[in-house]
mmCIF file of C-alpha atoms in Angstrom:
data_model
loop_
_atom_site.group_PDB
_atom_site.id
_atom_site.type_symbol
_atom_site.label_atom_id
_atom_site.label_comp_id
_atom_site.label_asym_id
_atom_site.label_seq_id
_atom_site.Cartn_x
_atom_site.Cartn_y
_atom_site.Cartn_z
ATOM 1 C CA UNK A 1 -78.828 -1.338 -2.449
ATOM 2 C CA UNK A 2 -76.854 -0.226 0.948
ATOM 3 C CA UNK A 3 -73.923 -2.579 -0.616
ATOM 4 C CA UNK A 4 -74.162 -0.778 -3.470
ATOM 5 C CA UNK A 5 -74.022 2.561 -2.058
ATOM 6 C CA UNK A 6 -70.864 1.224 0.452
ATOM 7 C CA UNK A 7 -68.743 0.390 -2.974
ATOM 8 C CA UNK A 8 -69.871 3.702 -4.509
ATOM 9 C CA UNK A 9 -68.579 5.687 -1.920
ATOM 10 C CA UNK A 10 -65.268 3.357 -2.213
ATOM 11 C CA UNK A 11 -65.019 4.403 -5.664
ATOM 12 C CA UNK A 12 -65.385 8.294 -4.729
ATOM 13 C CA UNK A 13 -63.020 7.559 -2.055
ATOM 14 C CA UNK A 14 -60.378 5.671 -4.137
ATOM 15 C CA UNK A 15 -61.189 8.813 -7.060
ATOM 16 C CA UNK A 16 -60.546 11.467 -4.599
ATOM 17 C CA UNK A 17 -56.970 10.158 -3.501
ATOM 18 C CA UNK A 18 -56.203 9.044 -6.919
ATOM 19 C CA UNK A 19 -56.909 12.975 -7.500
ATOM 20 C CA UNK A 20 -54.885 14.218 -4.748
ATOM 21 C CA UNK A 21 -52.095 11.851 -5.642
ATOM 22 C CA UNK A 22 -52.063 13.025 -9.157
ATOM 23 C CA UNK A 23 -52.501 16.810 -7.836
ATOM 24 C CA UNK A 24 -49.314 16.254 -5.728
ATOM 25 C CA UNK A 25 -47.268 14.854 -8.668
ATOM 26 C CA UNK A 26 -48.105 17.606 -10.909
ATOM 27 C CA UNK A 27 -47.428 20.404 -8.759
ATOM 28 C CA UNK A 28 -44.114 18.653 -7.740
ATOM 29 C CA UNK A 29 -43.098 17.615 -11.020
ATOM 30 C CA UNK A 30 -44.441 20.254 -13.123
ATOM 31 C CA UNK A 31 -45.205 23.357 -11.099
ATOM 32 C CA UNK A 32 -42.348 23.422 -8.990
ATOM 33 C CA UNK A 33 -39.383 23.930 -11.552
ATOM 34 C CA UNK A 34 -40.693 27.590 -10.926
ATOM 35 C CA UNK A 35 -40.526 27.497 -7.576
ATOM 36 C CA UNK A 36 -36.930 27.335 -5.421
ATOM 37 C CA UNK A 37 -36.399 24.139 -3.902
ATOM 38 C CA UNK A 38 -38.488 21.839 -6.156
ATOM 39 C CA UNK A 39 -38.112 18.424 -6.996
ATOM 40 C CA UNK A 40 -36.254 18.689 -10.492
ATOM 41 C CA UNK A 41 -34.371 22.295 -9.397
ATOM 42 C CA UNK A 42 -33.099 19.829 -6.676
ATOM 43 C CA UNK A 43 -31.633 17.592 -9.381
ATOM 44 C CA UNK A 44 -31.157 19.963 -11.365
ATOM 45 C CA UNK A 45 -28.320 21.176 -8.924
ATOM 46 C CA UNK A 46 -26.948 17.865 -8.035
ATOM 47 C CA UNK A 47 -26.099 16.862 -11.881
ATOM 48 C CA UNK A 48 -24.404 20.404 -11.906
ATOM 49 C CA UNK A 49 -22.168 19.619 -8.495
ATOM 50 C CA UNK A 50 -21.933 16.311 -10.171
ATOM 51 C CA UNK A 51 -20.528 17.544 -13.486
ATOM 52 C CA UNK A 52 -18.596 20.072 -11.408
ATOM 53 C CA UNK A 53 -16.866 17.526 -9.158
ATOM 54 C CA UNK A 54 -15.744 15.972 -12.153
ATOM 55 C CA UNK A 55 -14.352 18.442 -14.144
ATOM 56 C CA UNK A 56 -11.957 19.588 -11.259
ATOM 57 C CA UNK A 57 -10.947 15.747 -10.733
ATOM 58 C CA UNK A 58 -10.183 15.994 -13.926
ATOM 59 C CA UNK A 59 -7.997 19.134 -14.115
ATOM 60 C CA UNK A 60 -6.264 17.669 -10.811
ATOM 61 C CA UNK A 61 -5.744 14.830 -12.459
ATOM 62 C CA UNK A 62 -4.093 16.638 -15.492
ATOM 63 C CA UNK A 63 -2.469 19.241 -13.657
ATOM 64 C CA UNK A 64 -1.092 16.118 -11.422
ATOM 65 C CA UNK A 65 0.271 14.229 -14.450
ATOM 66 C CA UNK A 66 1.826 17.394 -16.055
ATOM 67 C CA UNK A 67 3.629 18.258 -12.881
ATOM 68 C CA UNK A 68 4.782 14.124 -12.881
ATOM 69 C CA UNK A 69 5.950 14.150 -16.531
ATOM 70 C CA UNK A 70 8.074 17.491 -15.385
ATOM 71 C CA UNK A 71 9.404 16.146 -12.886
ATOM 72 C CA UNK A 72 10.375 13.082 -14.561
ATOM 73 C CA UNK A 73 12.891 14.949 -17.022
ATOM 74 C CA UNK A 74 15.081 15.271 -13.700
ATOM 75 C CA UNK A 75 14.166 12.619 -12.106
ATOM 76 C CA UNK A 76 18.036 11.053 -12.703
ATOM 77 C CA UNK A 77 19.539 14.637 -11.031
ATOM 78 C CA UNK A 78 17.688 14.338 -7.903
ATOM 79 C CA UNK A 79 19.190 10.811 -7.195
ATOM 80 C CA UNK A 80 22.605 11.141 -8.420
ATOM 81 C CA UNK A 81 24.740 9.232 -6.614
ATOM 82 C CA UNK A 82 22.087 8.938 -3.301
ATOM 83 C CA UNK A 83 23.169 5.329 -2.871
ATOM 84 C CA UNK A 84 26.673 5.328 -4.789
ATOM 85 C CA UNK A 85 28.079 1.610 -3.936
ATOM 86 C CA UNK A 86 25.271 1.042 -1.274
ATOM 87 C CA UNK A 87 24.119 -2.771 -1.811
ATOM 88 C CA UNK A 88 19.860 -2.792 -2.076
ATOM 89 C CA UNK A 89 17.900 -5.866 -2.130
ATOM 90 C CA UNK A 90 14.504 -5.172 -3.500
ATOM 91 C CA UNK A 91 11.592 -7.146 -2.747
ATOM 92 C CA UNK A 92 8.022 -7.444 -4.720
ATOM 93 C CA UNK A 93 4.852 -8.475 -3.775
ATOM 94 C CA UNK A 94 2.933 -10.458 -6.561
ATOM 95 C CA UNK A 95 0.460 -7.546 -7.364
ATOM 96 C CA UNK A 96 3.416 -4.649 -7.687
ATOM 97 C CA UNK A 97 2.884 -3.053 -11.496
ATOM 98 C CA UNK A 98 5.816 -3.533 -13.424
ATOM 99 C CA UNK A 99 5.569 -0.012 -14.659
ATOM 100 C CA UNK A 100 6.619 0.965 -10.827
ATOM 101 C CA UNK A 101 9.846 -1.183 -10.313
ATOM 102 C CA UNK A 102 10.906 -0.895 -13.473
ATOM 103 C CA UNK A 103 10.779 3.160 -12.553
ATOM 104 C CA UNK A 104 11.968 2.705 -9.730
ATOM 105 C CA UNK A 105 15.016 0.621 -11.176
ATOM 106 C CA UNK A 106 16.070 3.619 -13.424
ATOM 107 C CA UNK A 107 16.380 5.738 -10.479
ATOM 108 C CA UNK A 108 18.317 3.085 -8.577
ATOM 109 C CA UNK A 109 20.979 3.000 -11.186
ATOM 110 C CA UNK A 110 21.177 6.457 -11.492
ATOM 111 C CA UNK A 111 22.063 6.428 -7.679
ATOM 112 C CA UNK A 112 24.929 4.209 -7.972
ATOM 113 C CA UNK A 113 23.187 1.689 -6.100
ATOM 114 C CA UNK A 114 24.304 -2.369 -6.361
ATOM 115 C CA UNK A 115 21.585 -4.254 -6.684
ATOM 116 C CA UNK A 116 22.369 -7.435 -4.921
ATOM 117 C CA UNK A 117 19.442 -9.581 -5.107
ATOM 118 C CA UNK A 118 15.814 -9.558 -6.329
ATOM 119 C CA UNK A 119 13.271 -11.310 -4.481
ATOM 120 C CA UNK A 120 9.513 -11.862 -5.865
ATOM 121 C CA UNK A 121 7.104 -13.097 -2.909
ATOM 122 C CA UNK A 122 4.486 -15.078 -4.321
ATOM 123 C CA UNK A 123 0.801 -14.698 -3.379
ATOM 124 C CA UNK A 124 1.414 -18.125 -1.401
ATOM 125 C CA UNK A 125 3.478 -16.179 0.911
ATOM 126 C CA UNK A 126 0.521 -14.335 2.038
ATOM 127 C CA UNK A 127 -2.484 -16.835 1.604
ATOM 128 C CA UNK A 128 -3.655 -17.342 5.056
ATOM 129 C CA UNK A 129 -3.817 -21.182 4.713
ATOM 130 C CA UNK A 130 -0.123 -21.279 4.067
ATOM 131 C CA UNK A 131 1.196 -19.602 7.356
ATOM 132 C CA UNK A 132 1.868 -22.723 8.856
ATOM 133 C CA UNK A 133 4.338 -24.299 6.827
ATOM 134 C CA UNK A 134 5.837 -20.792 6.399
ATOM 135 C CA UNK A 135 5.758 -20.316 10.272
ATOM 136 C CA UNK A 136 7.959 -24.044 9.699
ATOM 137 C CA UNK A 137 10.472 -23.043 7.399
ATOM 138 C CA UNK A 138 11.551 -19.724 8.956
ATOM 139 C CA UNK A 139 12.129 -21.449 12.340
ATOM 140 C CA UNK A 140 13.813 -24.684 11.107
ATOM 141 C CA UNK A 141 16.430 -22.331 8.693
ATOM 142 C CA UNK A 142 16.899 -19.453 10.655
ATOM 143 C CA UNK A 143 20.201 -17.904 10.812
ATOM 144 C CA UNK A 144 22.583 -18.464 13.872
ATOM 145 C CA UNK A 145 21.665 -16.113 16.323
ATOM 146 C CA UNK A 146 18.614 -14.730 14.906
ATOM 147 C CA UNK A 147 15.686 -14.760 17.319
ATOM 148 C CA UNK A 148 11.686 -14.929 16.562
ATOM 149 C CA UNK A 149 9.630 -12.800 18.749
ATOM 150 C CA UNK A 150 8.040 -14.438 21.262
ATOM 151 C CA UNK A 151 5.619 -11.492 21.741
ATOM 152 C CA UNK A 152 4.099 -11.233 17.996
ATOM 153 C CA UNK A 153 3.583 -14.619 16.262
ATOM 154 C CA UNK A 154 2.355 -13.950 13.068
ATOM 155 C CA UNK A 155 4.302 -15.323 10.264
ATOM 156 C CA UNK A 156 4.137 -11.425 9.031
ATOM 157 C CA UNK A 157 6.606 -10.220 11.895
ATOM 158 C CA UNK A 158 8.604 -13.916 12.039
ATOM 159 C CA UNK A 159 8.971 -14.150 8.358
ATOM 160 C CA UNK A 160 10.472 -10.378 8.474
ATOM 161 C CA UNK A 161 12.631 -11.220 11.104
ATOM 162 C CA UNK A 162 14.497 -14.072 9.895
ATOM 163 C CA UNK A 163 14.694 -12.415 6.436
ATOM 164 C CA UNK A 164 15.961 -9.548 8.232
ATOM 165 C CA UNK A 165 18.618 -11.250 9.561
ATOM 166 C CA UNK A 166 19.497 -12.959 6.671
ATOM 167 C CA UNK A 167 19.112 -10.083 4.039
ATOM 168 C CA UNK A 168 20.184 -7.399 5.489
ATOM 169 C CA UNK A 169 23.351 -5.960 7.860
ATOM 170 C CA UNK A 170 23.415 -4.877 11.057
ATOM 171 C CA UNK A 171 23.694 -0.943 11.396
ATOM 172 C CA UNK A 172 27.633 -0.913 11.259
ATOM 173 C CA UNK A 173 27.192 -2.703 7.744
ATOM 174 C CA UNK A 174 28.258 -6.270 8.672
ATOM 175 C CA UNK A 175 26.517 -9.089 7.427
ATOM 176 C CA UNK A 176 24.681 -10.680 9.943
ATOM 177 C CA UNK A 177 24.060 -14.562 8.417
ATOM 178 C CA UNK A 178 26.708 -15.841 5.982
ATOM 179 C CA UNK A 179 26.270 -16.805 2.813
ATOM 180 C CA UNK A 180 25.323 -20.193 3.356
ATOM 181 C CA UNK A 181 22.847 -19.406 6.464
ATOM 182 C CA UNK A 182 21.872 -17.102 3.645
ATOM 183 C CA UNK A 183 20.974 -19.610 0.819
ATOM 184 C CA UNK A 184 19.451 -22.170 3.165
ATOM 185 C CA UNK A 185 16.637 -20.145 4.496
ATOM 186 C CA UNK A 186 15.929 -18.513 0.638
ATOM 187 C CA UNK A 187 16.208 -21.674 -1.202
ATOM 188 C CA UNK A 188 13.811 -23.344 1.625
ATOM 189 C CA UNK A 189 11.239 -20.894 0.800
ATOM 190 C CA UNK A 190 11.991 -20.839 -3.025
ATOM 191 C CA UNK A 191 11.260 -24.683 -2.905
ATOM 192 C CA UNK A 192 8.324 -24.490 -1.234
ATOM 193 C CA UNK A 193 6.590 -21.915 -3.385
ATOM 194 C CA UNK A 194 6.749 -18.993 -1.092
ATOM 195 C CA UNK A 195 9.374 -16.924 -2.942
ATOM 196 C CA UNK A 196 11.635 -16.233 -6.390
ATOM 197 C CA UNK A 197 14.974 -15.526 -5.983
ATOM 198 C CA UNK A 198 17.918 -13.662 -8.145
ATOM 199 C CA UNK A 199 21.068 -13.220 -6.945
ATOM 200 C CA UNK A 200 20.469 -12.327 -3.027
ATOM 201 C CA UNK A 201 23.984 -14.085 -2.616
ATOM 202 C CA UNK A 202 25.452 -11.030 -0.218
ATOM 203 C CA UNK A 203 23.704 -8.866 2.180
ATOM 204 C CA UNK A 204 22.242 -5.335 1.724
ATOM 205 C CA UNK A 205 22.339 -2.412 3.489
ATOM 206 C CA UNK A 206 18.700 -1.236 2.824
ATOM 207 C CA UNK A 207 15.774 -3.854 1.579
ATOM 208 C CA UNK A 208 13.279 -2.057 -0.748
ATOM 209 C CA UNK A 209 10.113 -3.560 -0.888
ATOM 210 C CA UNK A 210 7.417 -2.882 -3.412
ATOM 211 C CA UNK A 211 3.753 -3.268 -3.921
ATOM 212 C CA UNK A 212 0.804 -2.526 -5.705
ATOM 213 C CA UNK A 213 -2.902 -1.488 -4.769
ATOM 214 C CA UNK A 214 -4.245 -3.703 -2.466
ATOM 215 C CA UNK A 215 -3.673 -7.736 -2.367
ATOM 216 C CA UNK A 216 -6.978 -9.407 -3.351
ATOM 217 C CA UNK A 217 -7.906 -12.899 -2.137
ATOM 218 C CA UNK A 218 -7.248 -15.913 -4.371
ATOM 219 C CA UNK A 219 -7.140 -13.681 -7.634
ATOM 220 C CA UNK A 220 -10.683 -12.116 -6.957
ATOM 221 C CA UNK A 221 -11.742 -8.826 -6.308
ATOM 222 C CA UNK A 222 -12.148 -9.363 -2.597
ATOM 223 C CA UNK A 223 -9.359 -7.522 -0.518
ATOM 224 C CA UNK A 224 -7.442 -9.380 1.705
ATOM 225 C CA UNK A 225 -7.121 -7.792 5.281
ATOM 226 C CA UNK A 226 -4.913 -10.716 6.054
ATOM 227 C CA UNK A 227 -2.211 -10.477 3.200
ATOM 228 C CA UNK A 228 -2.216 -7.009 4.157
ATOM 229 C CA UNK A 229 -1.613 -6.951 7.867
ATOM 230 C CA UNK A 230 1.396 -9.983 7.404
ATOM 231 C CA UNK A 231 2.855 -7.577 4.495
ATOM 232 C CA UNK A 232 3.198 -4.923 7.039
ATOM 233 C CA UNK A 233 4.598 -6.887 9.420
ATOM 234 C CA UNK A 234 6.787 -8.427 7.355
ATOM 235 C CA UNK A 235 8.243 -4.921 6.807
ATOM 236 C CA UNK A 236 8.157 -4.131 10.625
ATOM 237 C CA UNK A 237 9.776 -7.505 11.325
ATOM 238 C CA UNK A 238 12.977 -6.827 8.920
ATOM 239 C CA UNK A 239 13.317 -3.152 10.108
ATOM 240 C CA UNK A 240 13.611 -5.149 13.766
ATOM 241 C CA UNK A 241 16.230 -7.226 12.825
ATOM 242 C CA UNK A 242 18.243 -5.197 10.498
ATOM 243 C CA UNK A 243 19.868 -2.239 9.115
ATOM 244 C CA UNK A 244 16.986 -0.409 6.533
ATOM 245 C CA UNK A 245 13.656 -1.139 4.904
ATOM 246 C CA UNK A 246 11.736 1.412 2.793
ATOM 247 C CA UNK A 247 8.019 -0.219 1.390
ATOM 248 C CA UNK A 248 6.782 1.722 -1.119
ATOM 249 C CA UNK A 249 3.248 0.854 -2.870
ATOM 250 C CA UNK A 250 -0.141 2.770 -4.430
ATOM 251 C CA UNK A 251 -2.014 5.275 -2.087
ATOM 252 C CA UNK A 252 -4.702 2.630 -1.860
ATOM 253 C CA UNK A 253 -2.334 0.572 0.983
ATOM 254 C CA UNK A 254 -2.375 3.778 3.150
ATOM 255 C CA UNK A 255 -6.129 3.377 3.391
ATOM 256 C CA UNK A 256 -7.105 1.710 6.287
ATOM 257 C CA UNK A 257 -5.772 -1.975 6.583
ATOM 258 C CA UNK A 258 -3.477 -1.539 3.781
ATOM 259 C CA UNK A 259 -0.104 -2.514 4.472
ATOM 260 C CA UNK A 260 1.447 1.098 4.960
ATOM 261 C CA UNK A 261 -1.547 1.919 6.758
ATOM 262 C CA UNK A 262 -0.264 -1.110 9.079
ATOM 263 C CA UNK A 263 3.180 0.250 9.287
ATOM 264 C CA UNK A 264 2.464 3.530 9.564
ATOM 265 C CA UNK A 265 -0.531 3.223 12.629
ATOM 266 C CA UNK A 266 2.793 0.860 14.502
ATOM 267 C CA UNK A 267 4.898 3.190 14.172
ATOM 268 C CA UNK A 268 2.616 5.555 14.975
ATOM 269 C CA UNK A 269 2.158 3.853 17.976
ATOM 270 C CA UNK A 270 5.511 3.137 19.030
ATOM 271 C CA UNK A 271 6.808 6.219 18.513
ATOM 272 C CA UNK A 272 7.157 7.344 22.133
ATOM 273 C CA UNK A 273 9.022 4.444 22.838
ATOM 274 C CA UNK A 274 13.071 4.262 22.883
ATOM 275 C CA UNK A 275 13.132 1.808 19.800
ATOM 276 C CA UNK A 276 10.902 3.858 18.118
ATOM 277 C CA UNK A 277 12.731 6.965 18.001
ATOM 278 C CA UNK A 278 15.934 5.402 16.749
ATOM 279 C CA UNK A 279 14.819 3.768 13.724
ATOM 280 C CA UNK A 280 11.785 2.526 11.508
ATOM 281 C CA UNK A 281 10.411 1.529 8.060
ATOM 282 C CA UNK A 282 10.291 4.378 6.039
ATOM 283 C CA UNK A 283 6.862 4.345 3.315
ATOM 284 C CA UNK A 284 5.901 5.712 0.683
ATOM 285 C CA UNK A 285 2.492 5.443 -0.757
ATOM 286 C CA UNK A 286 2.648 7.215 -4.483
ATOM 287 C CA UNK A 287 5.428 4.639 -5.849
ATOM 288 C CA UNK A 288 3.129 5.178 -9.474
ATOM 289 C CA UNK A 289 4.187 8.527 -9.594
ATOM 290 C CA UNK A 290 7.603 10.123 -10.053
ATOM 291 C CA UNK A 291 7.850 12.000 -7.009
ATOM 292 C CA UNK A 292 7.447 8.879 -4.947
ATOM 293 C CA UNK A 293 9.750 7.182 -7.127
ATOM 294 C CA UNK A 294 12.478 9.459 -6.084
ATOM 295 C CA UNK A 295 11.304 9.501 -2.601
ATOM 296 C CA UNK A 296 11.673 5.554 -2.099
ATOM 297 C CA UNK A 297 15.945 6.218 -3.161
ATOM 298 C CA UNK A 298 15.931 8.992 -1.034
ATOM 299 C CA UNK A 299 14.466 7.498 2.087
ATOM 300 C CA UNK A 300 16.837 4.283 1.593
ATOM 301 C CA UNK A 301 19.414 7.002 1.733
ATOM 302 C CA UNK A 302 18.238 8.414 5.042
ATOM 303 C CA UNK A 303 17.509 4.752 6.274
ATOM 304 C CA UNK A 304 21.176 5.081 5.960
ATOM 305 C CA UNK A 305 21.555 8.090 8.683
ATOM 306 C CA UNK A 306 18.756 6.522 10.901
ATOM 307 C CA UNK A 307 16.144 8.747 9.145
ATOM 308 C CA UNK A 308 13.198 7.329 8.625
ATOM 309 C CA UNK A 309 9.136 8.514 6.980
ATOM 310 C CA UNK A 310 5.764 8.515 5.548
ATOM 311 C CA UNK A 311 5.748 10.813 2.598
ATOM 312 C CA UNK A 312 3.377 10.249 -0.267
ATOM 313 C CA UNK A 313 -0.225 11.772 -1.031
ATOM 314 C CA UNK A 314 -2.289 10.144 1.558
ATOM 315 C CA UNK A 315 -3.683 11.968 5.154
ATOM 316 C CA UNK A 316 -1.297 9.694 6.846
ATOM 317 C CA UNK A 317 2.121 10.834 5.001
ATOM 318 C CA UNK A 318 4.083 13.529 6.845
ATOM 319 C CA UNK A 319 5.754 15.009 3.333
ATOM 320 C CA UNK A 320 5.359 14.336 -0.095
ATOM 321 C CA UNK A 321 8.851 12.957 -0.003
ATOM 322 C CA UNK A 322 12.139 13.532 2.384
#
């Protein structure tokens, strides 16, 4: 009978804080709509922000793409002439949309600009596993008189270098690898997978190099730090050796680790420094809208005059454009 009476009183027990349990779920979920602060007036409120949030994204988002399209009617005016007879190289990454250098094209050829070569670097170029053998190539075809820093030793900042050197002019406009230094260090790197090549016979005065979002590792969904980082410094590494480099890509490379985010935390860096006031790589992080799109021929124009930037949309840009 006593174990009887124990599991009775477990059964009152287990009753009594089934009833509380149930008590405390009713007046929460029933009961409290009427009262401020309940349960389901606290969701109640978030779904509203929620909804809220949204509707001004989009209204931004329209307001943004109205201004764009507006814009865009002009687009031609505002770089008339900016880089009349200047030769460009421009340079894109294997992820750049071709909605954003074709754009940028148009406005290119509305500047006057001579487009003397078009390089695509392939994803190989930035795969981690291929830095040796691109680390080889640069250092066994590197122009005359081109150096590698000893400092940095990335194949970022020594790929930029010797393409630097062999792209691009020095800052009085003269050439500073001839045409067949020139070939042998682009068709070394064409052969090997690294690069496509058209044209890129003569040098430029200003390199252009464009991107997209983020590189991604081995065609997944997983962002690669590295590709970023040696994109950066590939940028950093051409500005070092010669005359002008704008790189222009989506706001999500002024994020942290992107590659303007990499040029632009350098530069940041550097900028009390001697070399660092002179000259540097000018970005632009909005090259999918028009206003970027002009901004990337305007700053090769003022990488021209020893101007350089970081216009765009993101925290990190100074302007929306110079």
């Amino acid at each position: 009978m006593a174990k009887k009476s124990r599991t009775s009183r477990s059964g009152l027990v287990a009753a009594a804080a089934c009833g509380v349990a149930v008590g405390t779920a009713f007046g929460t979920f029933v009961l409290s709509p009427n009262l401020p602060g309940g349960a389901l007036q606290e969701s109640h409120d978030a779904v509203v922000a929620l909804e809220q949030s949204e509707q001004e994204a989009r209204i931004a988002k329209a307001q943004a793409s109205t201004a764009d399209s507006y814009i865009e009617a002009s687009s031609t005016k505002f770089v008339a002439d900016a880089l009349k007879d200047i030769p460009v190289v421009v340079m894109t990454t294997d992820d750049a949309d071709a909605d954003d250098v074709a754009s940028v094209d148009t406005l290119l050829q509305a500047s006057g600009a001579s487009v003397v070569g078009r390089i695509g670097l392939t994803e190989k170029f930035f795969q981690q596993d291929s830095a040796e053998a691109l680390k080889s190539i640069v250092a066994n075809t590197l122009p005359a008189g081109a150096q590698l820093s000893v400092d940095n030793l990335d194949p970022g900042t020594h790929a930029g270098e010797a393409l630097g050197a062999a792209l691009l002019t020095d800052a009085e406009g003269k050439p500073m690898a001839d045409e067949q230094e020139r070939a042998l260090l682009l068709n070394a790197l064409q052969q090997a997978g690294f690069m496509n090549i058209e044209g890129a016979k003569d040098a430029a005065r200003v390199a252009i190099i464009i991107t997209g979002e983020q590189q991604h590792e081995d065609n997944s969904d997983v962002i690669s730090p590295y590709a970023e980082t040696n994109l950066g410094r590939l940028a950093l590494g051409m500005n070092e050796r010669g005359s002008g480099v704008v790189l222009a890509g989506r706001i999500n490379t002024a994020a942290d680790g992107g590659a303007i985010d990499v040029v632009r935390t350098a530069q940041e860096r550097d900028s009390g420094s001697a070399q660092g006031a002179i000259r540097g790589v000018s970005t632009i992080d909005s090259v999918n809208m028009v206003y970027g799109q002009i901004g990337v021929i305007l700053s090769a124009r003022d990488q021209l005059l020893g101007k350089f930037g970081a216009y765009g949309a993101a925290e990190s840009a100074e302007a929306a454009g110079p």
